[in-house]
mmCIF file of C-alpha atoms in Angstrom:
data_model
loop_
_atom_site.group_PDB
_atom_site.id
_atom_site.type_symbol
_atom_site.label_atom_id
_atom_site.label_comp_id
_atom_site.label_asym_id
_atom_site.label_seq_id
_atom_site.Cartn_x
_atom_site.Cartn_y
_atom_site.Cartn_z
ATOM 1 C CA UNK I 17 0.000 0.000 0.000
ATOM 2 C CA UNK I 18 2.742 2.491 0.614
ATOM 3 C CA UNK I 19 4.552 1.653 -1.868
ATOM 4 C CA UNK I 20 1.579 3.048 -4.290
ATOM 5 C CA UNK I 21 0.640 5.969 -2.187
ATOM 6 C CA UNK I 22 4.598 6.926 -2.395
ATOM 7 C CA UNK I 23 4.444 6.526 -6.290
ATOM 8 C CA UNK I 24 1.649 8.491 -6.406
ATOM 9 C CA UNK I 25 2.586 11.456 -4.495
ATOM 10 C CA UNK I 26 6.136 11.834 -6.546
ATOM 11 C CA UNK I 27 4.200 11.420 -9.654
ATOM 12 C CA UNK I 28 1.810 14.151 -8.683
ATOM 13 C CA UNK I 29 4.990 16.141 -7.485
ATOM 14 C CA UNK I 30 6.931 15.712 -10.706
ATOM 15 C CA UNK I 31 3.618 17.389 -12.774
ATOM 16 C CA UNK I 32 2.883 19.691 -10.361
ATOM 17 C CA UNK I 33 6.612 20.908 -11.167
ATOM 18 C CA UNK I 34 6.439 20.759 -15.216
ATOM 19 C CA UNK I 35 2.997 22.202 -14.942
ATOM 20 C CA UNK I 36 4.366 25.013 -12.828
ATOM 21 C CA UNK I 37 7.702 25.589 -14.827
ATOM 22 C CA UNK I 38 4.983 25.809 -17.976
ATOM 23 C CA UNK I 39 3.333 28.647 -16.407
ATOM 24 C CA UNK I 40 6.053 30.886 -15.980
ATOM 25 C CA UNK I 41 5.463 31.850 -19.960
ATOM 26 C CA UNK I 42 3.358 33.800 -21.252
ATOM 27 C CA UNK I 43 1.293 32.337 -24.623
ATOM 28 C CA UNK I 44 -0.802 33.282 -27.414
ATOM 29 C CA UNK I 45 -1.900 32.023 -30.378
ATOM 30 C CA UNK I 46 -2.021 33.453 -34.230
ATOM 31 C CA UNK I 47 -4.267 32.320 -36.935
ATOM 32 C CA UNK I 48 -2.319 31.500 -40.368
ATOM 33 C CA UNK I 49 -2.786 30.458 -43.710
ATOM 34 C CA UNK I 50 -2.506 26.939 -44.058
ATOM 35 C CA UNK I 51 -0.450 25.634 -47.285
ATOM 36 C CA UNK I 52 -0.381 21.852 -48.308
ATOM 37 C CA UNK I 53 -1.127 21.309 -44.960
ATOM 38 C CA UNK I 54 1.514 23.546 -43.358
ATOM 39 C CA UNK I 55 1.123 26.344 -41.212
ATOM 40 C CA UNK I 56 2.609 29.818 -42.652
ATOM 41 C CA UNK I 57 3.703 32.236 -39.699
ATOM 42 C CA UNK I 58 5.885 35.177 -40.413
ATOM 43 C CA UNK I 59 8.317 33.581 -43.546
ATOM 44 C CA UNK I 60 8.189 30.424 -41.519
ATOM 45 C CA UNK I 61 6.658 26.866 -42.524
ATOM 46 C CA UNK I 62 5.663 24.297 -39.271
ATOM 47 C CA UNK I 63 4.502 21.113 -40.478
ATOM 48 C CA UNK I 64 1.318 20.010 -38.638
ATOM 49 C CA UNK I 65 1.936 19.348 -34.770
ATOM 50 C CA UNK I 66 5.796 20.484 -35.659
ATOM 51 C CA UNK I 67 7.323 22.618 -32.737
ATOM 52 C CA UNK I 68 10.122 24.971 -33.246
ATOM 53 C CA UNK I 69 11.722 26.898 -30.429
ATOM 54 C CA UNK I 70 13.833 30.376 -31.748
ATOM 55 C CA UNK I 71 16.201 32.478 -30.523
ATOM 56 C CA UNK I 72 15.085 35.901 -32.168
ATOM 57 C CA UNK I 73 12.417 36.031 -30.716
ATOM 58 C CA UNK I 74 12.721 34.710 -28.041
ATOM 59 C CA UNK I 75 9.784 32.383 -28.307
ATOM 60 C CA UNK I 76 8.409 28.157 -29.246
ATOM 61 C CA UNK I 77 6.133 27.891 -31.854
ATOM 62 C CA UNK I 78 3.264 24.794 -32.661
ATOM 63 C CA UNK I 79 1.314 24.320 -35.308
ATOM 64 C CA UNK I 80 -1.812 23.069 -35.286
ATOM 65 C CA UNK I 81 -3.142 23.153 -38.986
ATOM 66 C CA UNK I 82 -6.010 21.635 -38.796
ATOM 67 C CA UNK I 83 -7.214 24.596 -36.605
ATOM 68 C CA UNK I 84 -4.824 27.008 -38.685
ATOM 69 C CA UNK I 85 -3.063 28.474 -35.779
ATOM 70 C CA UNK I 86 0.221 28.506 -34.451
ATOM 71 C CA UNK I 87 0.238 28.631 -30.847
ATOM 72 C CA UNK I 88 3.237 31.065 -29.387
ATOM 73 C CA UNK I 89 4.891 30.586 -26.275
ATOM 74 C CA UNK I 90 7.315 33.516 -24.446
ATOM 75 C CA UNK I 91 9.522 34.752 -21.915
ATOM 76 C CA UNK I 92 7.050 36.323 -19.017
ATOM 77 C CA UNK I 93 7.993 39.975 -17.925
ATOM 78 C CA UNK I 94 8.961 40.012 -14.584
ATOM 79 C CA UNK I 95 8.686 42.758 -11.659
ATOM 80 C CA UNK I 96 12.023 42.887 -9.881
ATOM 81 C CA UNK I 97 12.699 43.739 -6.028
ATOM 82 C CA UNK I 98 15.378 46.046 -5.289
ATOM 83 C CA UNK I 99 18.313 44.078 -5.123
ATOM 84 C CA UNK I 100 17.877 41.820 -7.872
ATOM 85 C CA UNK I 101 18.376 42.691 -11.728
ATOM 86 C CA UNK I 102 18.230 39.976 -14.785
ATOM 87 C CA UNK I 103 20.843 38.835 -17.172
ATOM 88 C CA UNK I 104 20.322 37.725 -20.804
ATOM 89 C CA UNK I 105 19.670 33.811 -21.316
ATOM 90 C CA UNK I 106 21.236 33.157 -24.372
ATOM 91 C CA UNK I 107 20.235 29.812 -26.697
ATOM 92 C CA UNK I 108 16.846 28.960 -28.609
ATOM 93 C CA UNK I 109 13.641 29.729 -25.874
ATOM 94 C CA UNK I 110 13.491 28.556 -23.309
ATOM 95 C CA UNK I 111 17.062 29.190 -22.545
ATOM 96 C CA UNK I 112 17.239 32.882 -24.343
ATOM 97 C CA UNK I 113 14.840 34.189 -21.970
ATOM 98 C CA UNK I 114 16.531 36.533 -19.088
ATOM 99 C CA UNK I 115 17.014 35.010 -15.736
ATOM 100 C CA UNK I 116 16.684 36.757 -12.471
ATOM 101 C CA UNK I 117 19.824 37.330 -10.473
ATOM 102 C CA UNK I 118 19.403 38.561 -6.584
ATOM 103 C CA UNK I 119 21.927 39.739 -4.550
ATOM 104 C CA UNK I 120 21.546 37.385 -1.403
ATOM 105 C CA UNK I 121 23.681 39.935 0.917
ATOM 106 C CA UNK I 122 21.208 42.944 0.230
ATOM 107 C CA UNK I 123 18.070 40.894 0.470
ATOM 108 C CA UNK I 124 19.262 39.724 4.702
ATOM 109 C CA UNK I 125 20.197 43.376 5.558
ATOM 110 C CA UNK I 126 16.825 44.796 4.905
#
């Protein structure tokens, strides 16, 4: 019986995490022109259910032809405290988007 209830809780833990990582984007969606079954975004063909991630922008793409849209995903915007400032990510998204840095020694002396 434990043995289940322990698989159970890390497996709710583990989506929980993904799920909450996911939400840390923001995401939209554009309609396109579909051609030979191939969504058309900005000089870009996605093949149907095809994912790209860029660089500039900073953003992961999906296409869902049948639907003809393209579903966008981002780098949130982020309010900063005081002692904390971000830093470029650098790579395709997710890894382009800019990280927050905090300065640990400011953030005890306040």
């Amino acid at each position: 019986m434990c043995s289940k209830l322990c698989v159970l809780v890390c497996a709710v833990i583990a989506v929980t995490g993904t799920l909450w990582h996911i939400s840390d984007a923001y995401t939209g969606q554009a309609h396109v022109e579909v051609v030979d079954g191939k969504c058309v975004f900005q000089n870009r063909t996605l093949g149907h259910h095809e994912s790209i991630q860029l660089e500039t922008p900073c953003q992961g793409w999906f296409c869902d032809a049948d639907s003809h849209i393209v579903s966008i995903g981002g780098c949130t915007p982020v309010a900063l405290p005081d002692h904390c400032r971000t830093v470029n990510g650098s790579g395709t998204y997710p890894n382009c988007c800019p990280q927050v840095v905090c300065d640990e020694t400011a953030q005890h002396t306040e």
